[in-house]
Each structure stands twice: as structure tokens, then as C-alpha cells.
Amino acid sequence: NAGVTQTPKFQVLKTGQSMTLQCAQDMNHEYMSWYRQDPGMGLRLIHYSVGAGITDQGEVPNGYNVSRSTTEDFPLRLLSAAPSQTSVYFCASSYPTTFSGNTIYFGEGSWLTVV
Amino acid sequence: SQQGEEDPQALSIQEGENATMNCSYKTSINNLQWYRQNSGRGLVHLILIRSNEREKHSGRLRVTLDTSKKSSSLLITASRAADTASYFCATDAIYNNNDMRFGAGTRLTVKP
């Protein structure tokens, strides 16, 4: 059981480039989300999804897009990378459709540097 | 803005001592969770306490919740060097329990 798998682990981008962070879970969780973690700050919610075909914005959605075509996958797209998007990104999932009262399972993180 | 805020930001103790971390939050919640993060890794769930609970235990962990003060504490008893990590509280918003907010965390160092 792999849990939540994120790729790539490390990435360096130039300003203006686009890229996709991949996230997959094999626990049949309905709920998936993306957070970013910056030094001295907690995790901030970027986008989340309560099921295939359904996505919603979190606290800091600007500059990011998501889609949820399958239950297993929830990719995060950076449209035009900016240095302010240098961060560690975590994908998470939970069952059932809401986080309330349910354990959140996190991936190992993706370290992104935008130069 | 962040929902939960941990205090202290950093804590250093000797092995065998108890470690207490506090979390304050701003709005009404359904539940509060504590997570642990080892350096360079993802977060791992430790314990959940619901808004109608006041205290919960799990092994060496004891969590309290005071909804009137909008605060929670995490106590780790008989700490070990392996407990060295960052600890985060997370709360959902009662108006939207799909939106989990995390604090900035407490960095705990347990010296052998």
C-alpha cells in the first residue's frame, strides 16, 4: 500500500515556466488536497477536491490550477512560475468526503525552487 | 490567515522530561487534530479531539481542548530523542469542514 505518492521530489524552475506536480493515492479516498509549506509558517491550503470532477479553492489558490479526472489522481499545475512559489508542496488525502474528524494522509513533499 | 497558532515556536528538553505544546485558534471548530513532521518528511497524524471532548489520551500523548478559550494542548510524557520533530495543530472551520488550517508548528528538540 503506497499511500499518497508525489512526484517529483525536487524541481528547479525558471520564472515563467509551467509545470505539474503529480499526486496519486491508492486508498480510494474521495478527498484530496494540496498544501504549501513555507519557513516559519504552517501549511496553507491551495486547492482541494471532494471527488472526481469536483474541485474548490483553498486559502492561497492564485497561480495554481487543479483537476480531478479520477479518484486516484490530483495534479497541481503551476501556470507561470514565480519566485514566490518557491516552497514545499504537500498532497494529502482523506476518507470520506470531508476532513472533519478524519485522518489526513500526507505525501512526502515536493521541494520546488523558482529562480 | 492561519487558524491555529502553536506556542512555543521552539522547545528544547532533556530525554525523560515532559513536553507541552499549546495551540490557539480563532473560530469555532468541529475538531482539532495534532500532527507530527520529521525533518524533510510529510506530516503524520497523531491524535484527534472533537469539539465535545475535553481530554484524550493515546500512548504517551495527552491532548486537552478548551473550546471556551479556543485552545488545545499536547503533552508528550517521558520524551525520547526520537520525539524530536515539529508538531502542528490543525482545525477545521465549523462553516466549512473541508478547509483544514494548520498552525506554524512547535519545533521540539529532545536531547539524549
PDB file of C-alpha atoms in Angstrom:
ATOM      1  CA  ASN A   1       0.000   0.000   0.000  1.00  0.00           C
ATOM      2  CA  ALA A   2       1.834   3.091  -1.270  1.00  0.00           C
ATOM      3  CA  GLY A   3      -0.453   5.682   0.364  1.00  0.00           C
ATOM      4  CA  VAL A   4      -0.027   9.173  -1.111  1.00  0.00           C
ATOM      5  CA  THR A   5       2.691   9.447  -3.749  1.00  0.00           C
ATOM      6  CA  GLN A   6       4.030  12.764  -5.022  1.00  0.00           C
ATOM      7  CA  THR A   7       6.387  13.409  -7.907  1.00  0.00           C
ATOM      8  CA  PRO A   8       8.829  14.947  -8.470  1.00  0.00           C
ATOM      9  CA  LYS A   9      10.589  15.142  -5.113  1.00  0.00           C
ATOM     10  CA  PHE A  10      12.729  18.100  -6.186  1.00  0.00           C
ATOM     11  CA  GLN A  11      12.356  20.567  -9.045  1.00  0.00           C
ATOM     12  CA  VAL A  12      14.023  23.788 -10.119  1.00  0.00           C
ATOM     13  CA  LEU A  13      12.080  26.042 -12.462  1.00  0.00           C
ATOM     14  CA  LYS A  14      12.830  29.295 -14.195  1.00  0.00           C
ATOM     15  CA  THR A  15      10.452  32.188 -13.736  1.00  0.00           C
ATOM     16  CA  GLY A  16       7.623  31.938 -16.226  1.00  0.00           C
ATOM     17  CA  GLN A  17       7.894  28.200 -16.790  1.00  0.00           C
ATOM     18  CA  SER A  18       4.970  25.916 -16.152  1.00  0.00           C
ATOM     19  CA  MET A  19       4.958  22.513 -14.572  1.00  0.00           C
ATOM     20  CA  THR A  20       2.729  19.917 -12.986  1.00  0.00           C
ATOM     21  CA  LEU A  21       3.188  18.290  -9.601  1.00  0.00           C
ATOM     22  CA  GLN A  22       1.707  14.830  -9.649  1.00  0.00           C
ATOM     23  CA  CYS A  23      -0.182  13.243  -6.781  1.00  0.00           C
ATOM     24  CA  ALA A  24      -1.709   9.802  -6.605  1.00  0.00           C
ATOM     25  CA  GLN A  25      -3.307   7.834  -3.785  1.00  0.00           C
ATOM     26  CA  ASP A  26      -4.262   4.181  -3.710  1.00  0.00           C
ATOM     27  CA  MET A  27      -6.560   4.277  -0.690  1.00  0.00           C
ATOM     28  CA  ASN A  28      -9.739   5.086  -2.630  1.00  0.00           C
ATOM     29  CA  HIS A  29     -10.049   8.378  -0.773  1.00  0.00           C
ATOM     30  CA  GLU A  30     -12.633  10.802  -2.023  1.00  0.00           C
ATOM     31  CA  TYR A  31     -10.961  13.863  -0.572  1.00  0.00           C
ATOM     32  CA  MET A  32      -7.628  15.177  -1.838  1.00  0.00           C
ATOM     33  CA  SER A  33      -5.868  18.480  -1.380  1.00  0.00           C
ATOM     34  CA  TRP A  34      -2.680  20.422  -1.953  1.00  0.00           C
ATOM     35  CA  TYR A  35      -0.864  22.475   0.671  1.00  0.00           C
ATOM     36  CA  ARG A  36       2.248  24.585   0.547  1.00  0.00           C
ATOM     37  CA  GLN A  37       4.618  24.965   3.467  1.00  0.00           C
ATOM     38  CA  ASP A  38       6.899  27.946   3.827  1.00  0.00           C
ATOM     39  CA  PRO A  39       9.552  28.531   6.529  1.00  0.00           C
ATOM     40  CA  GLY A  40       8.034  29.645   9.818  1.00  0.00           C
ATOM     41  CA  MET A  41       4.527  29.116   8.571  1.00  0.00           C
ATOM     42  CA  GLY A  42       2.090  26.306   8.760  1.00  0.00           C
ATOM     43  CA  LEU A  43       0.631  24.545   5.807  1.00  0.00           C
ATOM     44  CA  ARG A  44      -1.637  26.655   3.676  1.00  0.00           C
ATOM     45  CA  LEU A  45      -4.384  25.066   1.624  1.00  0.00           C
ATOM     46  CA  ILE A  46      -4.128  25.724  -2.112  1.00  0.00           C
ATOM     47  CA  HIS A  47      -6.936  23.649  -3.643  1.00  0.00           C
ATOM     48  CA  TYR A  48      -8.984  20.676  -2.645  1.00  0.00           C
ATOM     49  CA  SER A  49     -11.336  18.149  -4.162  1.00  0.00           C
ATOM     50  CA  VAL A  50     -14.186  16.164  -2.651  1.00  0.00           C
ATOM     51  CA  GLY A  51     -14.398  13.721  -5.514  1.00  0.00           C
ATOM     52  CA  ALA A  52     -13.763  13.158  -9.190  1.00  0.00           C
ATOM     53  CA  GLY A  53     -14.844  16.149 -11.231  1.00  0.00           C
ATOM     54  CA  ILE A  54     -15.155  18.443  -8.195  1.00  0.00           C
ATOM     55  CA  THR A  55     -12.522  20.964  -7.101  1.00  0.00           C
ATOM     56  CA  ASP A  56     -12.544  24.067  -4.960  1.00  0.00           C
ATOM     57  CA  GLN A  57     -10.187  26.813  -3.901  1.00  0.00           C
ATOM     58  CA  GLY A  58      -8.422  26.957  -0.584  1.00  0.00           C
ATOM     59  CA  GLU A  59      -6.618  29.776   1.143  1.00  0.00           C
ATOM     60  CA  VAL A  60      -3.953  30.527  -1.494  1.00  0.00           C
ATOM     61  CA  PRO A  61      -5.175  29.371  -4.927  1.00  0.00           C
ATOM     62  CA  ASN A  62      -3.751  32.100  -7.154  1.00  0.00           C
ATOM     63  CA  GLY A  63      -1.219  30.873  -9.693  1.00  0.00           C
ATOM     64  CA  TYR A  64      -2.285  27.238  -9.400  1.00  0.00           C
ATOM     65  CA  ASN A  65      -4.752  25.023 -11.228  1.00  0.00           C
ATOM     66  CA  VAL A  66      -6.044  21.583 -10.363  1.00  0.00           C
ATOM     67  CA  SER A  67      -8.238  18.950 -11.927  1.00  0.00           C
ATOM     68  CA  ARG A  68      -9.660  15.679 -10.659  1.00  0.00           C
ATOM     69  CA  SER A  69     -10.485  13.365 -13.530  1.00  0.00           C
ATOM     70  CA  THR A  70     -10.093  10.187 -11.443  1.00  0.00           C
ATOM     71  CA  THR A  71     -10.409   9.324  -7.761  1.00  0.00           C
ATOM     72  CA  GLU A  72      -6.734   8.384  -7.617  1.00  0.00           C
ATOM     73  CA  ASP A  73      -5.034  11.429  -9.151  1.00  0.00           C
ATOM     74  CA  PHE A  74      -4.964  15.108  -8.249  1.00  0.00           C
ATOM     75  CA  PRO A  75      -2.294  17.030 -10.192  1.00  0.00           C
ATOM     76  CA  LEU A  76      -1.312  20.591  -9.305  1.00  0.00           C
ATOM     77  CA  ARG A  77      -0.331  22.872 -12.167  1.00  0.00           C
ATOM     78  CA  LEU A  78       1.793  25.976 -11.866  1.00  0.00           C
ATOM     79  CA  LEU A  79       0.767  28.113 -14.797  1.00  0.00           C
ATOM     80  CA  SER A  80       3.651  30.609 -14.893  1.00  0.00           C
ATOM     81  CA  ALA A  81       6.101  30.005 -12.069  1.00  0.00           C
ATOM     82  CA  ALA A  82       7.151  32.920  -9.871  1.00  0.00           C
ATOM     83  CA  PRO A  83       9.855  33.086  -7.176  1.00  0.00           C
ATOM     84  CA  SER A  84       7.052  33.498  -4.596  1.00  0.00           C
ATOM     85  CA  GLN A  85       6.003  29.946  -5.416  1.00  0.00           C
ATOM     86  CA  THR A  86       9.268  28.557  -4.098  1.00  0.00           C
ATOM     87  CA  SER A  87       8.017  26.252  -1.382  1.00  0.00           C
ATOM     88  CA  VAL A  88       7.474  22.702  -0.267  1.00  0.00           C
ATOM     89  CA  TYR A  89       4.244  21.257  -1.595  1.00  0.00           C
ATOM     90  CA  PHE A  90       2.295  18.515   0.101  1.00  0.00           C
ATOM     91  CA  CYS A  91      -0.507  16.467  -1.334  1.00  0.00           C
ATOM     92  CA  ALA A  92      -2.968  14.943   1.121  1.00  0.00           C
ATOM     93  CA  SER A  93      -6.000  12.694   1.081  1.00  0.00           C
ATOM     94  CA  SER A  94      -8.724  11.618   3.440  1.00  0.00           C
ATOM     95  CA  TYR A  95     -11.857   9.498   3.597  1.00  0.00           C
ATOM     96  CA  PRO A  96     -14.721  10.069   3.297  1.00  0.00           C
ATOM     97  CA  THR A  97     -15.620  13.308   1.591  1.00  0.00           C
ATOM     98  CA  THR A  98     -14.849  15.740   4.356  1.00  0.00           C
ATOM     99  CA  PHE A  99     -11.799  16.184   6.539  1.00  0.00           C
ATOM    100  CA  SER A 100     -13.824  16.687   9.655  1.00  0.00           C
ATOM    101  CA  GLY A 101     -12.927  14.021  12.119  1.00  0.00           C
ATOM    102  CA  ASN A 102     -10.889  12.019   9.640  1.00  0.00           C
ATOM    103  CA  THR A 103      -7.178  11.371   9.472  1.00  0.00           C
ATOM    104  CA  ILE A 104      -5.368  13.214   6.728  1.00  0.00           C
ATOM    105  CA  TYR A 105      -2.670  11.242   4.963  1.00  0.00           C
ATOM    106  CA  PHE A 106       0.194  13.263   3.539  1.00  0.00           C
ATOM    107  CA  GLY A 107       2.674  12.634   0.791  1.00  0.00           C
ATOM    108  CA  GLU A 108       6.380  13.102   1.404  1.00  0.00           C
ATOM    109  CA  GLY A 109       6.503  16.542  -0.187  1.00  0.00           C
ATOM    110  CA  SER A 110       7.837  18.158  -3.347  1.00  0.00           C
ATOM    111  CA  TRP A 111      10.548  20.780  -2.998  1.00  0.00           C
ATOM    112  CA  LEU A 112      10.133  23.442  -5.670  1.00  0.00           C
ATOM    113  CA  THR A 113      12.566  26.268  -6.322  1.00  0.00           C
ATOM    114  CA  VAL A 114      11.762  29.013  -8.813  1.00  0.00           C
ATOM    115  CA  VAL A 115      14.740  31.065  -9.935  1.00  0.00           C
TER     116      VAL A 115
ATOM    117  CA  SER B   1      -4.787  33.874   7.906  1.00  0.00           C
ATOM    118  CA  GLN B   2      -3.889  30.796   9.903  1.00  0.00           C
ATOM    119  CA  GLN B   3      -6.499  29.275  12.124  1.00  0.00           C
ATOM    120  CA  GLY B   4      -4.197  27.588  14.599  1.00  0.00           C
ATOM    121  CA  GLU B   5      -1.159  29.060  16.263  1.00  0.00           C
ATOM    122  CA  GLU B   6       1.232  26.943  18.294  1.00  0.00           C
ATOM    123  CA  ASP B   7       3.175  28.067  21.276  1.00  0.00           C
ATOM    124  CA  PRO B   8       6.092  27.963  21.895  1.00  0.00           C
ATOM    125  CA  GLN B   9       7.710  28.163  18.473  1.00  0.00           C
ATOM    126  CA  ALA B  10      10.583  26.036  19.721  1.00  0.00           C
ATOM    127  CA  LEU B  11      11.084  23.826  22.750  1.00  0.00           C
ATOM    128  CA  SER B  12      14.232  22.034  23.898  1.00  0.00           C
ATOM    129  CA  ILE B  13      14.144  19.461  26.691  1.00  0.00           C
ATOM    130  CA  GLN B  14      16.108  16.507  28.028  1.00  0.00           C
ATOM    131  CA  GLU B  15      15.125  12.937  27.387  1.00  0.00           C
ATOM    132  CA  GLY B  16      12.671  11.734  30.008  1.00  0.00           C
ATOM    133  CA  GLU B  17      11.116  15.145  30.580  1.00  0.00           C
ATOM    134  CA  ASN B  18       7.592  16.043  29.567  1.00  0.00           C
ATOM    135  CA  ALA B  19       6.922  18.373  26.643  1.00  0.00           C
ATOM    136  CA  THR B  20       3.860  20.604  26.474  1.00  0.00           C
ATOM    137  CA  MET B  21       2.804  22.456  23.360  1.00  0.00           C
ATOM    138  CA  ASN B  22      -0.160  24.767  23.052  1.00  0.00           C
ATOM    139  CA  CYS B  23      -2.430  25.682  20.187  1.00  0.00           C
ATOM    140  CA  SER B  24      -4.845  28.581  19.965  1.00  0.00           C
ATOM    141  CA  TYR B  25      -7.413  29.085  17.257  1.00  0.00           C
ATOM    142  CA  LYS B  26      -9.778  31.815  16.249  1.00  0.00           C
ATOM    143  CA  THR B  27     -13.127  30.460  15.140  1.00  0.00           C
ATOM    144  CA  SER B  28     -15.459  27.694  16.228  1.00  0.00           C
ATOM    145  CA  ILE B  29     -14.387  24.227  15.171  1.00  0.00           C
ATOM    146  CA  ASN B  30     -15.721  20.711  14.742  1.00  0.00           C
ATOM    147  CA  ASN B  31     -12.490  19.030  15.715  1.00  0.00           C
ATOM    148  CA  LEU B  32      -8.811  19.649  16.321  1.00  0.00           C
ATOM    149  CA  GLN B  33      -6.003  17.383  15.242  1.00  0.00           C
ATOM    150  CA  TRP B  34      -2.317  17.191  16.072  1.00  0.00           C
ATOM    151  CA  TYR B  35       0.279  16.171  13.539  1.00  0.00           C
ATOM    152  CA  ARG B  36       3.982  15.465  13.685  1.00  0.00           C
ATOM    153  CA  GLN B  37       6.539  16.226  10.982  1.00  0.00           C
ATOM    154  CA  ASN B  38      10.042  14.869  10.962  1.00  0.00           C
ATOM    155  CA  SER B  39      12.572  16.980   9.127  1.00  0.00           C
ATOM    156  CA  GLY B  40      12.159  16.654   5.369  1.00  0.00           C
ATOM    157  CA  ARG B  41       9.122  14.411   5.605  1.00  0.00           C
ATOM    158  CA  GLY B  42       5.368  14.650   5.328  1.00  0.00           C
ATOM    159  CA  LEU B  43       3.030  15.149   8.273  1.00  0.00           C
ATOM    160  CA  VAL B  44       1.782  12.198  10.250  1.00  0.00           C
ATOM    161  CA  HIS B  45      -1.461  12.199  12.188  1.00  0.00           C
ATOM    162  CA  LEU B  46      -1.120  11.796  15.956  1.00  0.00           C
ATOM    163  CA  ILE B  47      -4.469  12.357  17.581  1.00  0.00           C
ATOM    164  CA  LEU B  48      -7.867  13.930  17.028  1.00  0.00           C
ATOM    165  CA  ILE B  49     -10.119  15.539  19.603  1.00  0.00           C
ATOM    166  CA  ARG B  50     -13.681  16.547  18.839  1.00  0.00           C
ATOM    167  CA  SER B  51     -15.245  19.793  19.967  1.00  0.00           C
ATOM    168  CA  ASN B  52     -17.407  17.988  22.545  1.00  0.00           C
ATOM    169  CA  GLU B  53     -14.407  16.264  24.126  1.00  0.00           C
ATOM    170  CA  ARG B  54     -12.171  17.800  26.775  1.00  0.00           C
ATOM    171  CA  GLU B  55      -9.309  15.333  27.019  1.00  0.00           C
ATOM    172  CA  LYS B  56      -7.945  12.427  25.061  1.00  0.00           C
ATOM    173  CA  HIS B  57      -5.053  10.022  25.524  1.00  0.00           C
ATOM    174  CA  SER B  58      -3.031   7.948  23.109  1.00  0.00           C
ATOM    175  CA  GLY B  59       0.040   6.193  24.483  1.00  0.00           C
ATOM    176  CA  ARG B  60       2.378   8.901  25.780  1.00  0.00           C
ATOM    177  CA  LEU B  61       0.232  11.642  24.256  1.00  0.00           C
ATOM    178  CA  ARG B  62      -2.376  13.614  26.129  1.00  0.00           C
ATOM    179  CA  VAL B  63      -4.462  16.248  24.391  1.00  0.00           C
ATOM    180  CA  THR B  64      -6.815  18.711  26.030  1.00  0.00           C
ATOM    181  CA  LEU B  65      -9.301  21.021  24.420  1.00  0.00           C
ATOM    182  CA  ASP B  66     -10.901  24.109  25.928  1.00  0.00           C
ATOM    183  CA  THR B  67     -13.437  25.452  23.454  1.00  0.00           C
ATOM    184  CA  SER B  68     -14.293  28.405  25.707  1.00  0.00           C
ATOM    185  CA  LYS B  69     -10.690  29.595  25.432  1.00  0.00           C
ATOM    186  CA  LYS B  70     -10.266  28.292  21.896  1.00  0.00           C
ATOM    187  CA  SER B  71      -7.131  26.456  22.872  1.00  0.00           C
ATOM    188  CA  SER B  72      -5.628  22.990  22.990  1.00  0.00           C
ATOM    189  CA  SER B  73      -2.520  21.474  24.479  1.00  0.00           C
ATOM    190  CA  LEU B  74      -0.449  18.465  23.537  1.00  0.00           C
ATOM    191  CA  LEU B  75       1.538  16.786  26.274  1.00  0.00           C
ATOM    192  CA  ILE B  76       4.206  14.220  25.449  1.00  0.00           C
ATOM    193  CA  THR B  77       5.263  12.367  28.564  1.00  0.00           C
ATOM    194  CA  ALA B  78       8.655  10.732  29.156  1.00  0.00           C
ATOM    195  CA  SER B  79      10.037  12.196  25.948  1.00  0.00           C
ATOM    196  CA  ARG B  80      12.579  10.365  23.828  1.00  0.00           C
ATOM    197  CA  ALA B  81      15.180  11.601  21.373  1.00  0.00           C
ATOM    198  CA  ALA B  82      13.006  10.088  18.626  1.00  0.00           C
ATOM    199  CA  ASP B  83      10.243  12.560  19.535  1.00  0.00           C
ATOM    200  CA  THR B  84      12.361  15.339  18.036  1.00  0.00           C
ATOM    201  CA  ALA B  85      10.163  16.811  15.312  1.00  0.00           C
ATOM    202  CA  SER B  86       7.798  19.665  14.541  1.00  0.00           C
ATOM    203  CA  TYR B  87       4.279  19.422  15.891  1.00  0.00           C
ATOM    204  CA  PHE B  88       1.292  21.088  14.273  1.00  0.00           C
ATOM    205  CA  CYS B  89      -2.291  21.565  15.292  1.00  0.00           C
ATOM    206  CA  ALA B  90      -4.947  21.615  12.625  1.00  0.00           C
ATOM    207  CA  THR B  91      -8.524  22.758  12.852  1.00  0.00           C
ATOM    208  CA  ASP B  92     -11.440  22.691  10.516  1.00  0.00           C
ATOM    209  CA  ALA B  93     -13.763  25.631  10.216  1.00  0.00           C
ATOM    210  CA  ILE B  94     -17.256  24.927  11.505  1.00  0.00           C
ATOM    211  CA  TYR B  95     -18.637  26.652   8.424  1.00  0.00           C
ATOM    212  CA  ASN B  96     -16.555  24.546   6.039  1.00  0.00           C
ATOM    213  CA  ASN B  97     -15.072  21.345   7.355  1.00  0.00           C
ATOM    214  CA  ASN B  98     -13.327  20.737   4.049  1.00  0.00           C
ATOM    215  CA  ASP B  99     -10.918  23.545   4.889  1.00  0.00           C
ATOM    216  CA  MET B 100      -8.312  22.340   7.365  1.00  0.00           C
ATOM    217  CA  ARG B 101      -5.984  25.034   8.674  1.00  0.00           C
ATOM    218  CA  PHE B 102      -2.607  24.375  10.190  1.00  0.00           C
ATOM    219  CA  GLY B 103      -0.550  26.438  12.598  1.00  0.00           C
ATOM    220  CA  ALA B 104       3.119  27.296  12.149  1.00  0.00           C
ATOM    221  CA  GLY B 105       4.161  24.478  14.449  1.00  0.00           C
ATOM    222  CA  THR B 106       6.325  23.911  17.507  1.00  0.00           C
ATOM    223  CA  ARG B 107       9.826  22.623  16.890  1.00  0.00           C
ATOM    224  CA  LEU B 108      10.607  20.122  19.663  1.00  0.00           C
ATOM    225  CA  THR B 109      14.168  19.019  20.322  1.00  0.00           C
ATOM    226  CA  VAL B 110      14.727  16.217  22.804  1.00  0.00           C
ATOM    227  CA  LYS B 111      18.338  15.918  23.866  1.00  0.00           C
ATOM    228  CA  PRO B 112      19.628  12.454  24.765  1.00  0.00           C
TER     229      PRO B 112
END
